[in-house]
PDB file of C-alpha atoms in Angstrom:
ATOM      1  CA  UNK A 162      17.137 -10.915  -2.203  1.00 90.00           C
ATOM      2  CA  UNK A 163      13.291 -11.949  -1.674  1.00 96.00           C
ATOM      3  CA  UNK A 164      11.843  -9.695   1.682  1.00 98.00           C
ATOM      4  CA  UNK A 165       9.304 -12.042   3.164  1.00 98.00           C
ATOM      5  CA  UNK A 166       6.745  -9.644   5.287  1.00 98.00           C
ATOM      6  CA  UNK A 167       4.046 -11.016   7.439  1.00 98.00           C
ATOM      7  CA  UNK A 168       1.862  -8.584   8.676  1.00 97.00           C
ATOM      8  CA  UNK A 169      -0.005 -10.008  11.942  1.00 96.00           C
ATOM      9  CA  UNK A 170      -2.855  -9.025  14.931  1.00 93.00           C
ATOM     10  CA  UNK A 171      -4.889 -11.086  17.359  1.00 89.00           C
ATOM     11  CA  UNK A 172      -7.729  -9.275  16.878  1.00 86.00           C
ATOM     12  CA  UNK A 173     -10.152  -8.520  13.765  1.00 84.00           C
ATOM     13  CA  UNK A 174     -11.312  -5.576  12.409  1.00 84.00           C
ATOM     14  CA  UNK A 175      -7.729  -3.096  13.336  1.00 89.00           C
ATOM     15  CA  UNK A 176      -6.776  -2.246   9.528  1.00 89.00           C
ATOM     16  CA  UNK A 177      -4.037  -5.036   9.751  1.00 93.00           C
ATOM     17  CA  UNK A 178      -5.491  -6.120   5.445  1.00 94.00           C
ATOM     18  CA  UNK A 179      -5.788  -2.679   4.790  1.00 92.00           C
ATOM     19  CA  UNK A 180      -2.759  -1.526   5.998  1.00 95.00           C
ATOM     20  CA  UNK A 181      -1.218  -4.434   3.677  1.00 97.00           C
ATOM     21  CA  UNK A 182      -2.495  -4.688   0.970  1.00 96.00           C
ATOM     22  CA  UNK A 183      -1.390  -0.723   0.703  1.00 95.00           C
ATOM     23  CA  UNK A 184       1.816  -0.939   1.593  1.00 97.00           C
ATOM     24  CA  UNK A 185       2.049  -3.385  -1.127  1.00 98.00           C
ATOM     25  CA  UNK A 186       0.433  -1.205  -3.769  1.00 97.00           C
ATOM     26  CA  UNK A 187       2.613   1.636  -2.581  1.00 97.00           C
ATOM     27  CA  UNK A 188       5.828  -0.921  -3.433  1.00 98.00           C
ATOM     28  CA  UNK A 189       4.489  -1.945  -7.197  1.00 98.00           C
ATOM     29  CA  UNK A 190       3.804   1.702  -8.226  1.00 96.00           C
ATOM     30  CA  UNK A 191       7.436   2.394  -6.923  1.00 96.00           C
ATOM     31  CA  UNK A 192       8.534  -0.680  -9.391  1.00 97.00           C
ATOM     32  CA  UNK A 193       9.127  -3.733  -7.399  1.00 98.00           C
ATOM     33  CA  UNK A 194       8.005  -6.786  -7.636  1.00 98.00           C
ATOM     34  CA  UNK A 195       5.118  -7.206  -4.685  1.00 98.00           C
ATOM     35  CA  UNK A 196       3.417 -10.773  -4.258  1.00 98.00           C
ATOM     36  CA  UNK A 197       0.609 -10.678  -1.845  1.00 98.00           C
ATOM     37  CA  UNK A 198      -0.472 -13.853   0.280  1.00 98.00           C
ATOM     38  CA  UNK A 199      -3.694 -13.983   1.642  1.00 98.00           C
ATOM     39  CA  UNK A 200      -3.599 -16.668   4.243  1.00 97.00           C
ATOM     40  CA  UNK A 201      -6.854 -15.609   6.155  1.00 96.00           C
ATOM     41  CA  UNK A 202     -10.414 -17.244   5.718  1.00 95.00           C
ATOM     42  CA  UNK A 203     -12.006 -14.673   6.119  1.00 94.00           C
ATOM     43  CA  UNK A 204     -10.657 -13.045   2.484  1.00 95.00           C
ATOM     44  CA  UNK A 205      -9.984  -9.613   2.768  1.00 94.00           C
ATOM     45  CA  UNK A 206      -6.774  -8.892   0.655  1.00 96.00           C
ATOM     46  CA  UNK A 207      -8.229 -11.074  -1.741  1.00 97.00           C
ATOM     47  CA  UNK A 208     -11.397  -9.284  -2.563  1.00 94.00           C
ATOM     48  CA  UNK A 209      -9.732  -5.720  -1.930  1.00 94.00           C
ATOM     49  CA  UNK A 210      -7.674  -6.786  -4.770  1.00 96.00           C
ATOM     50  CA  UNK A 211      -9.694  -9.379  -7.610  1.00 96.00           C
ATOM     51  CA  UNK A 212     -13.243  -9.909  -8.129  1.00 94.00           C
ATOM     52  CA  UNK A 213     -16.232 -11.489  -6.626  1.00 93.00           C
ATOM     53  CA  UNK A 214     -15.465 -13.515 -10.243  1.00 95.00           C
ATOM     54  CA  UNK A 215     -11.838 -13.344 -10.382  1.00 96.00           C
ATOM     55  CA  UNK A 216     -11.748 -15.405  -7.227  1.00 96.00           C
ATOM     56  CA  UNK A 217     -14.533 -18.354  -8.678  1.00 96.00           C
ATOM     57  CA  UNK A 218     -12.681 -18.640 -11.521  1.00 97.00           C
ATOM     58  CA  UNK A 219      -9.597 -19.806  -8.790  1.00 97.00           C
ATOM     59  CA  UNK A 220     -12.087 -21.957  -6.419  1.00 96.00           C
ATOM     60  CA  UNK A 221     -13.208 -23.565  -9.816  1.00 96.00           C
ATOM     61  CA  UNK A 222      -9.797 -24.304 -11.182  1.00 96.00           C
ATOM     62  CA  UNK A 223      -8.679 -24.994  -6.932  1.00 96.00           C
ATOM     63  CA  UNK A 224      -5.832 -22.690  -7.667  1.00 97.00           C
ATOM     64  CA  UNK A 225      -6.811 -21.154  -4.024  1.00 98.00           C
ATOM     65  CA  UNK A 226      -4.805 -21.621  -0.696  1.00 97.00           C
ATOM     66  CA  UNK A 227      -7.694 -23.778   0.725  1.00 97.00           C
ATOM     67  CA  UNK A 228      -6.066 -26.570  -1.877  1.00 97.00           C
ATOM     68  CA  UNK A 229      -2.942 -25.596  -0.963  1.00 97.00           C
ATOM     69  CA  UNK A 230      -3.517 -27.274   2.448  1.00 96.00           C
ATOM     70  CA  UNK A 231      -6.364 -29.553   1.450  1.00 95.00           C
ATOM     71  CA  UNK A 232      -3.896 -31.447  -1.122  1.00 94.00           C
ATOM     72  CA  UNK A 233      -0.845 -32.032   1.343  1.00 91.00           C
ATOM     73  CA  UNK A 234      -4.272 -33.822   3.443  1.00 91.00           C
ATOM     74  CA  UNK A 235      -6.004 -36.452   0.685  1.00 90.00           C
ATOM     75  CA  UNK A 236      -3.019 -36.755  -0.911  1.00 88.00           C
ATOM     76  CA  UNK A 237      -3.631 -34.679  -3.883  1.00 90.00           C
ATOM     77  CA  UNK A 238      -1.831 -32.040  -6.366  1.00 92.00           C
ATOM     78  CA  UNK A 239      -5.315 -29.775  -7.571  1.00 94.00           C
ATOM     79  CA  UNK A 240      -3.815 -26.949  -6.380  1.00 96.00           C
ATOM     80  CA  UNK A 241      -0.604 -25.124  -8.699  1.00 97.00           C
ATOM     81  CA  UNK A 242       1.174 -22.122  -7.467  1.00 97.00           C
ATOM     82  CA  UNK A 243       2.223 -20.894 -11.156  1.00 95.00           C
ATOM     83  CA  UNK A 244      -1.637 -21.805 -11.931  1.00 97.00           C
ATOM     84  CA  UNK A 245      -2.875 -19.821  -8.507  1.00 97.00           C
ATOM     85  CA  UNK A 246      -1.204 -16.597  -8.969  1.00 98.00           C
ATOM     86  CA  UNK A 247      -3.304 -13.684  -9.967  1.00 97.00           C
ATOM     87  CA  UNK A 248      -1.581 -10.888 -11.678  1.00 97.00           C
ATOM     88  CA  UNK A 249      -0.991  -7.445 -12.126  1.00 96.00           C
ATOM     89  CA  UNK A 250      -4.324  -7.525  -8.894  1.00 96.00           C
ATOM     90  CA  UNK A 251      -5.730  -3.951  -8.932  1.00 92.00           C
ATOM     91  CA  UNK A 252      -4.472  -3.280 -12.227  1.00 91.00           C
ATOM     92  CA  UNK A 253      -1.464  -2.930 -10.737  1.00 95.00           C
ATOM     93  CA  UNK A 254       1.371  -3.718 -12.790  1.00 96.00           C
ATOM     94  CA  UNK A 255       4.038  -5.905 -10.470  1.00 97.00           C
ATOM     95  CA  UNK A 256       1.631  -6.504  -8.478  1.00 98.00           C
ATOM     96  CA  UNK A 257       0.022  -9.703  -7.584  1.00 98.00           C
ATOM     97  CA  UNK A 258      -1.769 -12.218  -5.248  1.00 98.00           C
ATOM     98  CA  UNK A 259      -2.033 -15.597  -4.307  1.00 98.00           C
ATOM     99  CA  UNK A 260      -6.118 -15.884  -3.702  1.00 98.00           C
ATOM    100  CA  UNK A 261      -7.681 -17.011  -0.335  1.00 97.00           C
ATOM    101  CA  UNK A 262     -10.834 -19.441   0.771  1.00 96.00           C
ATOM    102  CA  UNK A 263     -13.280 -19.591   3.279  1.00 95.00           C
ATOM    103  CA  UNK A 264     -13.424 -22.921   2.930  1.00 95.00           C
ATOM    104  CA  UNK A 265      -9.507 -22.641   5.219  1.00 95.00           C
ATOM    105  CA  UNK A 266     -12.046 -22.255   8.258  1.00 93.00           C
ATOM    106  CA  UNK A 267     -13.105 -26.149   7.464  1.00 94.00           C
ATOM    107  CA  UNK A 268      -9.830 -27.237   7.454  1.00 93.00           C
ATOM    108  CA  UNK A 269      -7.676 -25.633   8.984  1.00 91.00           C
ATOM    109  CA  UNK A 270      -8.256 -27.506  12.607  1.00 91.00           C
ATOM    110  CA  UNK A 271      -7.393 -30.679  10.327  1.00 92.00           C
ATOM    111  CA  UNK A 272      -3.518 -29.033   8.781  1.00 92.00           C
ATOM    112  CA  UNK A 273      -1.372 -30.453  11.817  1.00 90.00           C
ATOM    113  CA  UNK A 274      -3.222 -33.281  11.064  1.00 86.00           C
ATOM    114  CA  UNK A 275      -0.800 -33.391   8.061  1.00 85.00           C
ATOM    115  CA  UNK A 276       2.507 -34.342  10.488  1.00 80.00           C
ATOM    116  CA  UNK A 277       1.681 -38.207  10.709  1.00 73.00           C
ATOM    117  CA  UNK A 278       0.813 -38.461   7.691  1.00 68.00           C
ATOM    118  CA  UNK A 279       2.645 -36.713   5.026  1.00 62.00           C
ATOM    119  CA  UNK A 280       6.883 -35.709   3.884  1.00 72.00           C
ATOM    120  CA  UNK A 281       6.442 -32.155   5.180  1.00 78.00           C
ATOM    121  CA  UNK A 282       5.987 -30.491   8.878  1.00 90.00           C
ATOM    122  CA  UNK A 283       2.228 -29.000   8.290  1.00 92.00           C
ATOM    123  CA  UNK A 284       4.865 -25.122   9.052  1.00 94.00           C
ATOM    124  CA  UNK A 285       6.293 -26.447   5.322  1.00 94.00           C
ATOM    125  CA  UNK A 286       3.203 -26.613   3.270  1.00 95.00           C
ATOM    126  CA  UNK A 287       3.252 -22.161   2.329  1.00 97.00           C
ATOM    127  CA  UNK A 288       7.617 -22.684   2.060  1.00 96.00           C
ATOM    128  CA  UNK A 289       7.540 -25.538   0.046  1.00 95.00           C
ATOM    129  CA  UNK A 290       4.795 -24.420  -2.503  1.00 96.00           C
ATOM    130  CA  UNK A 291       6.806 -20.797  -3.124  1.00 97.00           C
ATOM    131  CA  UNK A 292       9.826 -21.851  -3.245  1.00 96.00           C
ATOM    132  CA  UNK A 293      10.811 -21.830  -6.619  1.00 95.00           C
ATOM    133  CA  UNK A 294       9.098 -18.958  -7.631  1.00 97.00           C
ATOM    134  CA  UNK A 295       9.775 -16.732  -4.284  1.00 96.00           C
ATOM    135  CA  UNK A 296      12.486 -14.937  -6.338  1.00 96.00           C
ATOM    136  CA  UNK A 297      10.430 -12.931  -8.670  1.00 97.00           C
ATOM    137  CA  UNK A 298       9.921 -11.535  -6.349  1.00 98.00           C
ATOM    138  CA  UNK A 299      11.321  -7.499  -4.310  1.00 98.00           C
ATOM    139  CA  UNK A 300       8.263  -8.150  -1.420  1.00 98.00           C
ATOM    140  CA  UNK A 301       5.967 -10.693  -0.692  1.00 98.00           C
ATOM    141  CA  UNK A 302       3.816  -9.285   1.931  1.00 98.00           C
ATOM    142  CA  UNK A 303       1.751 -12.090   3.628  1.00 98.00           C
ATOM    143  CA  UNK A 304      -1.738 -11.195   5.224  1.00 97.00           C
ATOM    144  CA  UNK A 305      -2.081 -13.313   8.285  1.00 96.00           C
ATOM    145  CA  UNK A 306      -5.533 -14.615  10.592  1.00 94.00           C
ATOM    146  CA  UNK A 307      -6.732 -12.782  14.014  1.00 92.00           C
ATOM    147  CA  UNK A 308      -4.634 -16.543  14.924  1.00 91.00           C
ATOM    148  CA  UNK A 309      -1.878 -17.405  15.327  1.00 91.00           C
ATOM    149  CA  UNK A 310      -3.057 -21.316  14.111  1.00 92.00           C
ATOM    150  CA  UNK A 311      -1.218 -23.820  11.509  1.00 94.00           C
ATOM    151  CA  UNK A 312      -2.238 -21.800   8.695  1.00 96.00           C
ATOM    152  CA  UNK A 313      -0.136 -18.402  10.229  1.00 96.00           C
ATOM    153  CA  UNK A 314       2.762 -20.142  11.623  1.00 96.00           C
ATOM    154  CA  UNK A 315       3.261 -21.089   7.392  1.00 97.00           C
ATOM    155  CA  UNK A 316       3.510 -17.520   7.357  1.00 97.00           C
ATOM    156  CA  UNK A 317       5.493 -16.812   9.811  1.00 97.00           C
ATOM    157  CA  UNK A 318       8.250 -19.808   9.478  1.00 97.00           C
ATOM    158  CA  UNK A 319       9.214 -18.317   5.917  1.00 97.00           C
ATOM    159  CA  UNK A 320       9.481 -14.670   7.127  1.00 97.00           C
ATOM    160  CA  UNK A 321      11.783 -12.388   7.894  1.00 97.00           C
ATOM    161  CA  UNK A 322      10.066  -9.858   9.590  1.00 97.00           C
ATOM    162  CA  UNK A 323       6.932  -8.697  10.743  1.00 98.00           C
ATOM    163  CA  UNK A 324       4.683  -5.486  11.331  1.00 97.00           C
ATOM    164  CA  UNK A 325       1.804  -5.554  13.708  1.00 96.00           C
ATOM    165  CA  UNK A 326      -1.163  -2.934  12.884  1.00 95.00           C
ATOM    166  CA  UNK A 327      -3.311  -1.528  15.836  1.00 94.00           C
ATOM    167  CA  UNK A 328      -5.465   0.065  17.844  1.00 92.00           C
ATOM    168  CA  UNK A 329      -4.165   2.342  19.580  1.00 91.00           C
ATOM    169  CA  UNK A 330      -6.028   1.129  22.379  1.00 88.00           C
ATOM    170  CA  UNK A 331      -5.732  -0.649  26.007  1.00 82.00           C
ATOM    171  CA  UNK A 332      -6.777  -4.379  24.400  1.00 79.00           C
ATOM    172  CA  UNK A 333      -4.661  -3.714  21.668  1.00 77.00           C
ATOM    173  CA  UNK A 334      -1.331  -2.928  23.418  1.00 76.00           C
ATOM    174  CA  UNK A 335      -1.577  -5.949  25.624  1.00 82.00           C
ATOM    175  CA  UNK A 336      -1.611  -7.999  21.963  1.00 86.00           C
ATOM    176  CA  UNK A 337       0.635  -6.987  21.301  1.00 91.00           C
ATOM    177  CA  UNK A 338       3.170  -8.704  23.961  1.00 90.00           C
ATOM    178  CA  UNK A 339       1.743 -11.782  23.459  1.00 92.00           C
ATOM    179  CA  UNK A 340       2.102 -11.928  19.651  1.00 94.00           C
ATOM    180  CA  UNK A 341       6.308 -11.373  20.289  1.00 94.00           C
ATOM    181  CA  UNK A 342       5.706 -14.321  22.826  1.00 94.00           C
ATOM    182  CA  UNK A 343       4.031 -16.990  21.151  1.00 94.00           C
ATOM    183  CA  UNK A 344       6.826 -15.762  18.436  1.00 95.00           C
ATOM    184  CA  UNK A 345       9.441 -16.119  20.043  1.00 95.00           C
ATOM    185  CA  UNK A 346       8.399 -20.129  21.182  1.00 95.00           C
ATOM    186  CA  UNK A 347       7.586 -20.563  18.425  1.00 94.00           C
ATOM    187  CA  UNK A 348      12.141 -19.773  16.412  1.00 94.00           C
ATOM    188  CA  UNK A 349      13.077 -21.374  19.124  1.00 93.00           C
ATOM    189  CA  UNK A 350      11.607 -24.938  18.521  1.00 92.00           C
ATOM    190  CA  UNK A 351      11.544 -24.025  14.765  1.00 92.00           C
ATOM    191  CA  UNK A 352      15.389 -22.603  15.588  1.00 89.00           C
ATOM    192  CA  UNK A 353      15.589 -21.974  10.988  1.00 92.00           C
ATOM    193  CA  UNK A 354      13.034 -19.463  11.893  1.00 94.00           C
ATOM    194  CA  UNK A 355      15.053 -16.094  12.443  1.00 93.00           C
ATOM    195  CA  UNK A 356      11.599 -13.212  11.691  1.00 96.00           C
ATOM    196  CA  UNK A 357      12.321 -10.158  13.938  1.00 96.00           C
ATOM    197  CA  UNK A 358       9.560  -7.627  14.238  1.00 97.00           C
ATOM    198  CA  UNK A 359      10.647  -5.033  12.033  1.00 97.00           C
ATOM    199  CA  UNK A 360       7.117  -2.628  13.652  1.00 96.00           C
ATOM    200  CA  UNK A 361       4.321  -1.592  15.041  1.00 96.00           C
ATOM    201  CA  UNK A 362       1.926   0.467  13.174  1.00 96.00           C
ATOM    202  CA  UNK A 363      -0.542   2.551  14.237  1.00 95.00           C
ATOM    203  CA  UNK A 364      -4.317   2.307  12.786  1.00 94.00           C
ATOM    204  CA  UNK A 365      -7.250   4.040  12.734  1.00 92.00           C
ATOM    205  CA  UNK A 366      -6.368   6.053  14.767  1.00 93.00           C
ATOM    206  CA  UNK A 367      -9.300   9.208  16.205  1.00 91.00           C
ATOM    207  CA  UNK A 368      -6.999  12.050  17.374  1.00 89.00           C
ATOM    208  CA  UNK A 369      -9.972  12.986  18.772  1.00 90.00           C
ATOM    209  CA  UNK A 370      -9.631  10.779  21.682  1.00 90.00           C
ATOM    210  CA  UNK A 371      -7.367  10.982  24.723  1.00 92.00           C
ATOM    211  CA  UNK A 372      -7.607   6.654  24.597  1.00 90.00           C
ATOM    212  CA  UNK A 373      -5.737   7.269  21.928  1.00 93.00           C
ATOM    213  CA  UNK A 374      -3.289  10.053  22.075  1.00 92.00           C
ATOM    214  CA  UNK A 375      -2.347   8.082  25.596  1.00 92.00           C
ATOM    215  CA  UNK A 376      -1.710   5.014  24.616  1.00 91.00           C
ATOM    216  CA  UNK A 377       0.576   5.793  21.772  1.00 92.00           C
ATOM    217  CA  UNK A 378       1.834   8.253  23.589  1.00 92.00           C
ATOM    218  CA  UNK A 379       3.301   4.689  26.144  1.00 90.00           C
ATOM    219  CA  UNK A 380       3.788   2.800  23.743  1.00 91.00           C
ATOM    220  CA  UNK A 381       6.588   5.845  22.048  1.00 91.00           C
ATOM    221  CA  UNK A 382       7.677   6.012  25.382  1.00 91.00           C
ATOM    222  CA  UNK A 383       8.157   2.114  26.570  1.00 85.00           C
ATOM    223  CA  UNK A 384       9.667  -1.018  25.915  1.00 88.00           C
ATOM    224  CA  UNK A 385       8.603  -0.836  21.917  1.00 89.00           C
ATOM    225  CA  UNK A 386      10.211   2.665  21.109  1.00 90.00           C
ATOM    226  CA  UNK A 387      12.317   1.490  18.302  1.00 94.00           C
ATOM    227  CA  UNK A 388      10.254  -0.422  16.870  1.00 94.00           C
ATOM    228  CA  UNK A 389       7.064   1.704  16.867  1.00 95.00           C
ATOM    229  CA  UNK A 390       6.834   3.494  13.193  1.00 97.00           C
ATOM    230  CA  UNK A 391       6.652   7.566  12.883  1.00 96.00           C
ATOM    231  CA  UNK A 392       3.541   7.679  10.632  1.00 96.00           C
ATOM    232  CA  UNK A 393       0.489   6.683  11.620  1.00 93.00           C
ATOM    233  CA  UNK A 394      -2.176   5.767   9.945  1.00 92.00           C
ATOM    234  CA  UNK A 395      -5.976   8.270  11.046  1.00 90.00           C
ATOM    235  CA  UNK A 396      -9.125   6.420  10.499  1.00 86.00           C
ATOM    236  CA  UNK A 397      -9.958   7.021   7.504  1.00 80.00           C
ATOM    237  CA  UNK A 398     -13.792   5.611   5.334  1.00 71.00           C
ATOM    238  CA  UNK A 399     -12.685   6.331   2.069  1.00 74.00           C
ATOM    239  CA  UNK A 400     -10.202   4.220   2.251  1.00 79.00           C
ATOM    240  CA  UNK A 401     -12.136   0.815   3.979  1.00 74.00           C
ATOM    241  CA  UNK A 402     -14.787   1.606   0.783  1.00 75.00           C
ATOM    242  CA  UNK A 403     -12.305   1.074  -1.153  1.00 73.00           C
ATOM    243  CA  UNK A 404     -12.466  -3.257  -2.042  1.00 77.00           C
ATOM    244  CA  UNK A 405     -16.180  -1.931  -3.240  1.00 82.00           C
ATOM    245  CA  UNK A 406     -14.045  -1.629  -6.630  1.00 84.00           C
ATOM    246  CA  UNK A 407     -11.800  -4.974  -5.763  1.00 89.00           C
ATOM    247  CA  UNK A 408      -9.334  -2.710  -5.350  1.00 89.00           C
ATOM    248  CA  UNK A 409      -6.352  -0.682  -3.438  1.00 91.00           C
ATOM    249  CA  UNK A 410      -6.840   2.609  -2.271  1.00 88.00           C
ATOM    250  CA  UNK A 411      -3.930   3.957  -4.825  1.00 87.00           C
ATOM    251  CA  UNK A 412      -5.805   2.691  -7.432  1.00 87.00           C
ATOM    252  CA  UNK A 413     -10.031   2.491  -6.223  1.00 88.00           C
ATOM    253  CA  UNK A 414     -11.598   4.987  -8.655  1.00 88.00           C
ATOM    254  CA  UNK A 415     -14.281   5.518  -5.030  1.00 87.00           C
ATOM    255  CA  UNK A 416     -11.871   5.912  -3.301  1.00 85.00           C
ATOM    256  CA  UNK A 417     -10.333   8.860  -6.087  1.00 87.00           C
ATOM    257  CA  UNK A 418     -13.059  10.380  -5.747  1.00 89.00           C
ATOM    258  CA  UNK A 419     -13.680  11.962  -1.941  1.00 88.00           C
ATOM    259  CA  UNK A 420     -12.076  14.696  -0.639  1.00 87.00           C
ATOM    260  CA  UNK A 421      -9.345  12.954   1.575  1.00 88.00           C
ATOM    261  CA  UNK A 422      -7.362  10.855  -1.336  1.00 89.00           C
ATOM    262  CA  UNK A 423      -4.543  13.199  -1.874  1.00 92.00           C
ATOM    263  CA  UNK A 424      -3.904  13.192   1.669  1.00 92.00           C
ATOM    264  CA  UNK A 425      -4.523   9.961   2.224  1.00 91.00           C
ATOM    265  CA  UNK A 426      -2.615   9.172  -0.366  1.00 93.00           C
ATOM    266  CA  UNK A 427       0.414  10.677   0.891  1.00 95.00           C
ATOM    267  CA  UNK A 428       0.523   8.943   4.148  1.00 94.00           C
ATOM    268  CA  UNK A 429       0.056   6.033   2.162  1.00 95.00           C
ATOM    269  CA  UNK A 430       3.326   6.639   0.666  1.00 96.00           C
ATOM    270  CA  UNK A 431       5.139   8.072   3.565  1.00 97.00           C
ATOM    271  CA  UNK A 432       4.227   4.970   5.679  1.00 97.00           C
ATOM    272  CA  UNK A 433       6.190   2.799   2.792  1.00 98.00           C
ATOM    273  CA  UNK A 434       8.732   4.055   2.984  1.00 98.00           C
ATOM    274  CA  UNK A 435       9.335   3.780   6.342  1.00 98.00           C
ATOM    275  CA  UNK A 436       8.618  -0.029   5.516  1.00 98.00           C
ATOM    276  CA  UNK A 437      11.018  -0.452   3.228  1.00 98.00           C
ATOM    277  CA  UNK A 438      13.187   1.116   5.765  1.00 97.00           C
ATOM    278  CA  UNK A 439      12.890  -1.499   8.707  1.00 97.00           C
ATOM    279  CA  UNK A 440      12.463  -4.079   6.423  1.00 97.00           C
ATOM    280  CA  UNK A 441      15.811  -3.028   5.075  1.00 95.00           C
ATOM    281  CA  UNK A 442      17.266  -2.957   8.947  1.00 92.00           C
ATOM    282  CA  UNK A 443      15.428  -6.190   9.722  1.00 89.00           C
ATOM    283  CA  UNK A 444      17.502  -8.053   6.836  1.00 84.00           C
ATOM    284  CA  UNK A 445      20.767  -6.665   6.780  1.00 78.00           C
TER     285      UNK A 445
END
């Protein structure tokens, strides 16, 4: 059965996309069939998996998530899910991508308006689009924008569970509670949505700072203690540089040239193994 997981944080720059893309890559390397859906207009997951030229082809041919939502707003039929998917992205067999577009910014505030003129709720657009192909995948990983607007709600609405990658600092700690409360509120109104929290992943951890260490201790001993991943993702420049090759860390030649490649690769593998366990519990 396909497992659908959203990666969410209300702050940018916390390693959300990096975590999502590299877990997706590790799963595909292990033989799983993976679809990454890039809902973020910043297109970070997209440029981490395909080249600028490949993205431009998608844009020119009307096959990005911008075109999916714009079709609904303008009563058009340009977007085709099978044509939009970029297969074996990042040079990894079984890792597919549904690309985003920076032009989503231009229409994101208008998306709720489609309730007044379309036959489908604005939070059901993505779910309807992938209905016929989702069974082709073991996991669908959704990289959400850093907000809980209409585009993010499309991802939440179809997800079995969600992961919150977060830097262990004060603002992020506050943000986790806000995410949980907003999603619970959405579930009360959209009773068909059964999303659950799979866990919180500490990212960009700097073990030299007392703030990071104390925040991690606090969250590991608080109400969310059982939902915090044991595996932590430390701050690594090599991980941030990998998208230069339009590939995730695991297949990036730039990453492979770094001294910390093997150690970082092992962290990604451990994180992915724990991800599978936690998502499996959510989907039981």
